[in-house]
Amino acid sequence: MMTTFVRASTAAAAIFAAQAAIADVTVYTAGPAALIEQLAEGFKAETGINIEFFQATTGQVMARIEAEAANPVVDVLISASWDTATDFTERGWLLPYTSPNAASVPDFLKTDTAVAQGVSALAIAWNPNSGTPRPTEWSDLTGADFNNLVTLPDPAQSGATFELVAALASSQGWDLFNGLAANDAIVAGANAEALNPVLQGAKAAVFGAVDYISLNGQAKGESIEVIFPASGTVIAPRPVMIMEWSQNQDDAKAFVDYILSDAGQAIVAGQNLMPARSDVAANRPLIADLTILPIDAAAVYASRGETLATFAETFAQ
Amino acid sequence: MAKTQSQTSPVVILAAAGLLVVVAVPFLFILLQAVYPQLGRGSLAAPFSALAAAFADPKLIGMTGNTLLLGVAVALLSALVAVPLAVMRALFRVPGALLWDVLFLIPFMIPPYIATLGWIMTLQPRGYLYQLLGFDLAGFLFSVPGIVFVMMLNAFPVIYFAVSRTVEAVGARYADVGRVFGATPLRAFWRITLPLSTPGLAASLLLVFSMAIEEYGTPAALGRRAGFDVLVTAIDLRVSDWPIDLPGAAILSLVLVALSFGAFLLQRWILTRKNWQTTTGKPQGGAKRALGPWTVPVVALFALVGFVATILPLLAILATALSRTISGGLAWQNMGLNNFAAILTDSTGALRALGTSLTLGVATALFAGLLGAVSAYAVVKSRARGRGLLDVLTILPSALPGIVVAVGLILAWNQPWLPMTPYNTVFILLLAYCCILLPQPVRYATAAFHQVGDNLEAAARVFGARPMVAFRRILLPLIAPSLLASMLLVFAVATRELVASVVVAPVGVRTISTYIWRQFEQGSVGLGMAMAFVTIIITTALPLIVLSLMGRRGNLL
């Protein structure tokens, strides 16, 4: 009886001790699961430091951080929207850190408190089996060939889609979106919900698809092509941030260094994202190959509510 | 006598303590969040400042109306489908009865978001229906009737199982008395059997109503395209759209709670108006009647419902799981076992997620079942003061969207001054599942207790049994069939719970649903569907094995 009790207590204590030792750095990330898994594995192999991660959409990660704010758990945050970095900097939640490996990251992809892990861009994802002519421009999707065949991710749910809508609306007004609405385009939830009908052939093209997901699908043999309009698109850098409350700041910094190392950036490129470092190659179009629409982030986010309201009005039948 | 009056039964104390931890604590923090917008950051500044903005939202009335409409429509349509089937199943010898029971059990095992995606992939233009038969039903699917139809297919088994069991318990005995006094069979059924089955019907209608107004996946996937906004989708937007609006979400949740509470009061009014006791200790004639010439049409009806509610969604899920690519469609050269191989070889962490979720499912079934039984006892059978409050606590969770329960749990259990906390361990998932699923065993056990005569417990007490012993030896066995059935449902639903899991899962822990959902999010629909199929098979097979090992299969389903 006594020995059983002692044994049980020892086992319980061991479990708690093991739990305490598990997480050296806790990462909350909005991004592909395979990406954070491989980064954690590579980092552990190189430094022996454990990474524990929580992976969800940007919104869910933020909800968790907001609810935890009285007693935060997260050390490193990787968001899919640069807006989070701006907002968290204003709140004073971020630790200033410039990684030595960030030297070749272009200036617009780094600040004192955040640096891009990788970059995705928005594109037209077109199904070549759909029987429609290959689109090359956003406005092609307002034509009769694409009547009732276009999906858009909801800008209220996808930060990147919001930036595309804001950038296109400010550079050419709402005509494009009026045309899409008149052409019976549908607004379909988050990115996956917009892409799925296009893959199955219910629709022909996504207006504003996140490129790496479609590129990964293409690599698996899906009938999908990723087209970047020459008139311009927006990019979605994915900022890495160290929280100022982190108890493991040195390990967190080492993890940021690893993400920006040759090995880390190769893992990023392996997921069909653009590496943040301009001197790392990838088997896909890079920032220099794309026309990027200028965005005045401060102005765009200040009028976010109005933009979303106008968008919703445009597509409300 | 005075002594027993002043002593509160240990069963009641157990119920109160459990409900306090599982339901009251997270709910309290949601209330506090609604009042104090800065609660998450540990500040009580600016109380009530968020209320005005939330109630000034011009869409609020429309969304509330839509929510109510959805709940009522799903409950009524479910009853329309389930009640006739349940009555036939209870009173007549339906050929293949066990098979139909199993078929109607499976819709519980299919996660609603998976079923909806299956319907989308079947009915949308160029979907599976079009690929096989050359037409599609997209216009119907992406409409309010389409939403109600899909949600009914998921919910009608609640009513089917509850009503068929209640009618069976009422039996034909009372109707036979009516027949002796000259009533026609139909009249005896309408005036005697059906009214006596009210507890089961009312409880299951309430459950379906609450499930429908709380359900997220289907209204989110179909409703947005039909321009049909409900409270849950609005709450989710506030919780997942930056900047996060926790107070707004908390306030909308309270509106949802109010709706569910209204339905609960209605149900309680129905149940407490009359005495429904039919299990009196007297033996029950168990013989069922033959269907005679009605055999073929009745079997055809069972088959039709089973096909649409279970076989079709399963086929859609399987077809997607077997497809190498989604764009390849239903073609032999596009079929393969790659997705299943990826799961079985654990190359994507699928097996670990399965293990975690199945363990959590079993633990949730045990805890929620026990808490449900003692809570129902405290409410129905005890004379304890404040039992009305306990009753309210048991119904609260069914009105709280999973995501709100999750946020409430984080707010409650991540306070820096707590000496120890379940937060960031798997126990937080257990708490979340127990909270969300508690209404299932409570409603089933409540209905069962309503039909157990008070004289049985009184007899045990007369012969010297203490309250705990009387509960364990007399009452629990009497409600065990109902309770066990609800626990099996809890197991199935907990194993695949999505919305709360996504938000509160501790770092490094993956459940089945978060695994599936991540595959969808990253464009691997086939892999997600393969995992869903494996899960449905396991969560269906395990309860059936348990039941047949206990040798009481016919009784329980």
PDB file of C-alpha atoms in Angstrom, chain A residues 39-51 258:
ATOM      1  CA  LEU A  39      11.331  24.971 -37.493  1.00  0.00           C
ATOM      2  CA  ALA A  40      10.922  23.562 -33.972  1.00  0.00           C
ATOM      3  CA  GLU A  41      12.656  20.332 -34.952  1.00  0.00           C
ATOM      4  CA  GLY A  42      15.545  22.098 -36.679  1.00  0.00           C
ATOM      5  CA  PHE A  43      15.994  24.521 -33.785  1.00  0.00           C
ATOM      6  CA  LYS A  44      16.016  21.708 -31.244  1.00  0.00           C
ATOM      7  CA  ALA A  45      18.593  19.789 -33.271  1.00  0.00           C
ATOM      8  CA  GLU A  46      20.843  22.830 -33.456  1.00  0.00           C
ATOM      9  CA  THR A  47      20.513  24.274 -29.948  1.00  0.00           C
ATOM     10  CA  GLY A  48      18.862  21.621 -27.778  1.00  0.00           C
ATOM     11  CA  ILE A  49      16.156  24.132 -26.819  1.00  0.00           C
ATOM     12  CA  ASN A  50      12.556  22.920 -26.870  1.00  0.00           C
ATOM     13  CA  ILE A  51       9.827  24.756 -28.709  1.00  0.00           C
ATOM     14  CA  TYR A 258      17.273  30.413 -36.285  1.00  0.00           C
TER      15      TYR A 258
END
